[in-house]
Amino acid sequence: MRRGGRGAGWTVGAVLAVGWALLPVAWILSLSLKAGDDVQNRRFLPTAWTLESYRVVFRSALFTSALRNSIGVSLIATTISVALATLAAYAIVRLEFRGKRLVLGMALSVAMFPVISIVGPLFDVWRSVGLYDTWPGLVIPFLSFTLPLSIWVLAAFLRQLPWELEEAALMDGATRWQAFRRVVVPLAAPGVFTAAILTFLFAWNDFVFGISLTSTDRARTVPAALAFFTGASEFQHPAAAIAAAAVVATVPVVLLVLLFQRRIVAGLTSGAVKG
């Protein structure tokens, strides 16, 4: 009975925690399906269901250009970050050199650095060198924060790989690069997926860099564009349209996590226990 009661208690607690976490998402989804003055009422469900806010979102040049910018910037930052982090993590794990722990410590300190504290200097520098309001002007700051995190994730994962397979490939005549590309990288796929998804989520959800280092639709990303979204007209309350845009921006992230959740969990937990 005690075990049954304890299991029921854990179940109830898990349901309450999940419900509490999903409540804001459900509220935004409900708000996006309301129309007109219906957004002003206090009812959770809309009195009249409509998809007009989603039509407004996809007709808006502001949102479509921001969506294109978010996809492009996030994919570029993710590709570069994971490629460099994989090479750096391999070197840290497999090579012996002075200052290895210092490199990891500095990487962690950079990842923990407050983003808002470097926006001002970056704004001045980017205006001077011509990177303001451009894709590279967003990709570079993203890399400075995602690379350390990716290096830590991949280094923790690479430490528990069976290096005998790489040594066997070297003994069979493969070069170090061939062994890395054909043996190490396939084995490290869960860690690579984890680092890639964490990097993509950071770039996709960023607001501070997107709002501070852009000024037009040329490079402004979705989180920053939502701050300027007004809906169908300046006389219409934009709450429902903003909620619809937020739902559209959230769907790719949710699908990404659901599709690769097993690889994410494997990448995060594989380096935790060795043996």
Coordinates of C-alpha atoms in Angstrom, one line a residue:
M1 CA 0.0 0.0 0.0
R2 CA 2.8 2.3 0.8
R3 CA 4.5 1.8 -2.5
G4 CA 1.1 2.3 -4.3
G5 CA 0.4 5.5 -2.4
R6 CA 3.9 6.8 -3.0
G7 CA 3.6 6.0 -6.8
A8 CA 0.2 7.8 -6.9
G9 CA 1.7 10.8 -5.2
W10 CA 4.6 11.0 -7.7
T11 CA 2.0 10.7 -10.5
V12 CA -0.1 13.5 -9.2
G13 CA 2.9 15.7 -8.6
A14 CA 4.2 15.0 -12.1
V15 CA 0.8 15.9 -13.6
L16 CA 0.6 19.1 -11.6
A17 CA 4.1 20.1 -12.6
V18 CA 3.5 19.4 -16.3
G19 CA 0.1 21.2 -16.2
W20 CA 1.7 24.2 -14.5
A21 CA 4.4 24.3 -17.2
L22 CA 2.0 24.0 -20.1
L23 CA -0.6 26.5 -18.8
P24 CA 1.1 29.6 -20.4
V25 CA 1.4 27.7 -23.7
A26 CA -2.3 26.8 -23.6
W27 CA -3.2 30.4 -22.8
I28 CA -1.2 31.7 -25.7
L29 CA -2.8 29.1 -28.0
S30 CA -6.2 30.0 -26.8
L31 CA -5.5 33.8 -27.2
S32 CA -4.3 33.2 -30.8
L33 CA -7.7 31.7 -31.7
K34 CA -9.7 34.7 -30.4
A35 CA -10.9 37.6 -32.6
G36 CA -11.8 41.2 -32.0
D37 CA -12.9 42.2 -28.6
D38 CA -12.9 38.6 -27.5
V39 CA -9.2 39.0 -26.5
Q40 CA -10.4 41.4 -23.7
N41 CA -12.5 38.9 -21.8
R42 CA -11.3 36.8 -19.0
R43 CA -12.5 33.5 -20.3
F44 CA -9.8 30.9 -21.1
L45 CA -11.5 29.5 -24.2
P46 CA -12.5 31.9 -27.0
T47 CA -16.2 32.5 -27.5
A48 CA -15.8 32.4 -31.3
W49 CA -12.9 30.3 -32.7
T50 CA -11.1 31.8 -35.7
L51 CA -7.8 31.5 -37.6
E52 CA -7.8 35.1 -38.7
S53 CA -4.7 35.9 -36.5
Y54 CA -2.7 33.3 -38.3
R55 CA -3.7 34.6 -41.7
V56 CA -2.6 38.1 -40.5
V57 CA 0.7 36.7 -39.4
F58 CA 1.5 35.0 -42.7
R59 CA 0.4 38.0 -44.7
S60 CA 2.8 40.2 -42.7
A61 CA 6.1 41.0 -44.4
L62 CA 7.6 41.8 -41.0
F63 CA 7.0 38.3 -39.7
T64 CA 7.8 36.4 -42.8
S65 CA 11.2 38.2 -43.2
A66 CA 11.9 37.7 -39.5
L67 CA 11.1 34.0 -39.8
R68 CA 13.5 33.7 -42.8
N69 CA 16.2 35.5 -40.8
S70 CA 15.7 33.3 -37.8
I71 CA 16.0 30.1 -39.8
G72 CA 19.0 31.3 -41.7
V73 CA 20.9 32.7 -38.7
S74 CA 20.1 29.8 -36.4
L75 CA 21.2 27.1 -39.0
I76 CA 24.4 28.9 -39.8
A77 CA 25.3 29.4 -36.2
T78 CA 24.5 25.8 -35.3
T79 CA 26.5 24.4 -38.2
I80 CA 29.6 26.5 -37.4
S81 CA 29.4 26.0 -33.7
V82 CA 29.0 22.2 -33.8
A83 CA 31.8 21.8 -36.3
L84 CA 34.3 23.8 -34.3
A85 CA 33.1 22.4 -31.0
T86 CA 33.6 18.8 -32.2
L87 CA 37.2 19.5 -33.3
A88 CA 37.9 21.4 -30.1
A89 CA 36.4 18.7 -27.8
Y90 CA 38.3 16.0 -29.6
A91 CA 41.6 17.9 -29.1
I92 CA 40.8 18.5 -25.4
V93 CA 40.0 14.8 -24.8
R94 CA 42.6 13.1 -26.9
L95 CA 45.6 15.4 -26.9
E96 CA 47.9 16.2 -24.0
F97 CA 48.8 19.9 -23.7
R98 CA 49.3 22.4 -21.0
G99 CA 46.4 24.5 -19.9
K100 CA 43.7 21.9 -20.9
R101 CA 41.7 22.5 -17.8
L102 CA 42.2 26.3 -18.1
V103 CA 40.7 26.2 -21.6
L104 CA 37.6 24.3 -20.3
G105 CA 37.3 26.7 -17.3
M106 CA 37.5 29.8 -19.6
A107 CA 35.0 28.2 -21.9
L108 CA 32.5 27.7 -19.0
S109 CA 33.1 31.3 -17.8
V110 CA 32.4 32.7 -21.2
A111 CA 29.1 30.7 -21.4
M112 CA 28.1 32.1 -18.0
F113 CA 28.8 35.7 -19.0
P114 CA 25.8 38.0 -18.9
V115 CA 24.7 38.7 -22.4
I116 CA 23.4 42.2 -21.7
S117 CA 26.8 43.4 -20.5
I118 CA 28.4 43.1 -24.0
V119 CA 25.5 44.4 -26.1
G120 CA 26.7 48.1 -25.8
P121 CA 30.3 47.5 -26.9
L122 CA 29.1 45.2 -29.6
F123 CA 26.7 47.8 -30.9
D124 CA 29.5 50.4 -31.3
V125 CA 32.0 47.9 -32.8
W126 CA 29.4 46.5 -35.3
R127 CA 28.4 50.0 -36.4
S128 CA 32.1 50.8 -37.0
V129 CA 33.0 47.7 -39.0
G130 CA 29.7 47.3 -41.0
L131 CA 28.3 44.3 -39.2
Y132 CA 25.3 46.0 -37.7
D133 CA 22.0 44.8 -39.0
T134 CA 23.5 41.8 -40.8
W135 CA 23.4 38.0 -40.5
P136 CA 27.1 37.8 -39.6
G137 CA 26.6 40.4 -36.9
L138 CA 24.2 38.0 -35.2
V139 CA 26.0 34.7 -35.9
I140 CA 29.3 35.9 -34.3
P141 CA 27.8 36.8 -30.9
F142 CA 25.8 33.5 -31.0
L143 CA 29.0 31.6 -31.6
S144 CA 30.7 33.2 -28.6
F145 CA 28.1 31.8 -26.3
T146 CA 27.1 28.5 -27.9
L147 CA 30.7 27.3 -28.6
P148 CA 31.7 26.9 -24.9
L149 CA 28.5 25.1 -24.1
S150 CA 28.9 22.8 -27.2
I151 CA 32.5 22.1 -26.2
W152 CA 31.5 21.1 -22.7
V153 CA 28.7 18.8 -23.9
L154 CA 30.9 17.1 -26.6
A155 CA 33.9 16.8 -24.3
A156 CA 31.9 15.0 -21.7
F157 CA 30.5 12.7 -24.3
L158 CA 33.8 11.9 -26.0
R159 CA 35.4 10.9 -22.8
Q160 CA 33.3 7.8 -22.5
L161 CA 33.8 6.6 -26.1
P162 CA 35.7 3.3 -26.7
W163 CA 38.9 4.7 -28.1
E164 CA 40.1 1.2 -29.0
L165 CA 38.1 1.5 -32.2
E166 CA 40.0 4.6 -33.2
E167 CA 43.3 3.0 -32.4
A168 CA 42.3 0.0 -34.4
A169 CA 41.5 2.2 -37.4
L170 CA 44.9 3.9 -37.0
M171 CA 46.6 0.5 -36.9
D172 CA 44.8 -0.5 -40.1
G173 CA 46.3 2.4 -42.0
A174 CA 43.8 5.2 -41.5
T175 CA 45.0 8.7 -40.9
R176 CA 44.1 10.6 -37.8
W177 CA 41.6 12.7 -39.8
Q178 CA 40.0 9.5 -41.4
A179 CA 39.7 7.8 -38.1
F180 CA 38.1 11.0 -36.6
R181 CA 35.7 11.4 -39.5
R182 CA 34.7 7.7 -40.0
V183 CA 34.9 6.4 -36.4
V184 CA 34.7 9.1 -33.8
V185 CA 32.1 11.3 -35.4
P186 CA 29.5 8.5 -36.0
L187 CA 30.0 7.3 -32.4
A188 CA 29.6 10.8 -31.1
A189 CA 26.3 11.4 -33.0
P190 CA 24.1 11.6 -29.8
G191 CA 26.4 14.3 -28.3
V192 CA 26.6 16.1 -31.6
F193 CA 22.8 16.2 -31.9
T194 CA 22.6 17.4 -28.3
A195 CA 25.0 20.3 -28.9
A196 CA 23.3 21.2 -32.2
I197 CA 19.9 21.4 -30.7
L198 CA 21.1 23.4 -27.7
T199 CA 22.9 25.8 -30.1
F200 CA 19.8 26.1 -32.3
L201 CA 17.5 26.8 -29.4
F202 CA 19.8 29.6 -28.1
A203 CA 20.0 31.2 -31.5
W204 CA 16.3 30.8 -32.2
N205 CA 15.1 32.1 -28.9
D206 CA 17.6 35.0 -28.6
F207 CA 16.0 38.4 -28.0
V208 CA 18.7 40.6 -26.7
F209 CA 21.1 40.4 -29.6
G210 CA 18.2 40.4 -32.1
I211 CA 16.7 43.6 -30.7
S212 CA 20.0 45.4 -30.1
L213 CA 22.1 44.6 -33.2
T214 CA 19.4 45.0 -35.9
S215 CA 17.3 47.9 -37.0
T216 CA 15.4 46.7 -40.1
D217 CA 13.8 43.6 -41.5
R218 CA 17.0 42.7 -43.2
A219 CA 18.4 40.8 -40.2
R220 CA 15.8 41.1 -37.4
T221 CA 14.8 37.7 -36.0
V222 CA 11.4 36.5 -34.8
P223 CA 11.7 37.2 -31.1
A224 CA 12.8 40.8 -31.8
A225 CA 10.2 41.3 -34.6
L226 CA 7.4 40.4 -32.2
A227 CA 8.1 43.6 -30.3
F228 CA 7.2 45.6 -33.4
F229 CA 4.2 43.5 -34.5
T230 CA 1.0 45.4 -34.7
G231 CA -1.4 43.0 -36.3
A232 CA -3.6 43.7 -39.3
S233 CA -3.8 47.5 -38.7
E234 CA -2.7 50.1 -36.2
F235 CA -6.3 50.3 -34.9
Q236 CA -6.6 46.6 -34.1
H237 CA -5.5 45.1 -30.7
P238 CA -2.3 43.1 -31.6
A239 CA -2.5 40.6 -28.7
A240 CA -4.1 37.8 -30.7
A241 CA -1.8 38.4 -33.7
I242 CA 1.3 38.4 -31.4
A243 CA 0.1 35.2 -29.8
A244 CA -0.4 33.6 -33.2
A245 CA 3.1 34.6 -34.2
A246 CA 4.5 33.2 -31.0
V247 CA 2.8 29.9 -31.6
V248 CA 4.2 29.7 -35.2
A249 CA 7.7 30.5 -33.9
T250 CA 7.3 27.8 -31.1
V251 CA 6.2 25.0 -33.3
P252 CA 9.6 24.3 -35.1
V253 CA 11.3 24.1 -31.7
V254 CA 8.7 21.7 -30.2
L255 CA 8.9 19.5 -33.3
L256 CA 12.7 19.5 -33.2
V257 CA 12.8 18.4 -29.5
L258 CA 10.1 15.8 -30.0
L259 CA 11.8 14.3 -33.0
F260 CA 15.3 14.1 -31.4
Q261 CA 14.4 13.8 -27.7
R262 CA 16.1 10.3 -27.4
R263 CA 19.3 11.6 -28.9
I264 CA 19.2 14.7 -26.6
V265 CA 18.8 12.6 -23.5
A266 CA 21.5 10.2 -24.6
G267 CA 23.9 13.0 -25.3
L268 CA 23.2 14.7 -21.9
T269 CA 23.4 11.5 -19.8
S270 CA 26.2 9.5 -21.6
G271 CA 29.0 11.7 -20.2
A272 CA 27.6 11.6 -16.6
V273 CA 28.6 8.0 -15.8
K274 CA 31.7 6.3 -17.1
G275 CA 32.2 2.6 -16.9

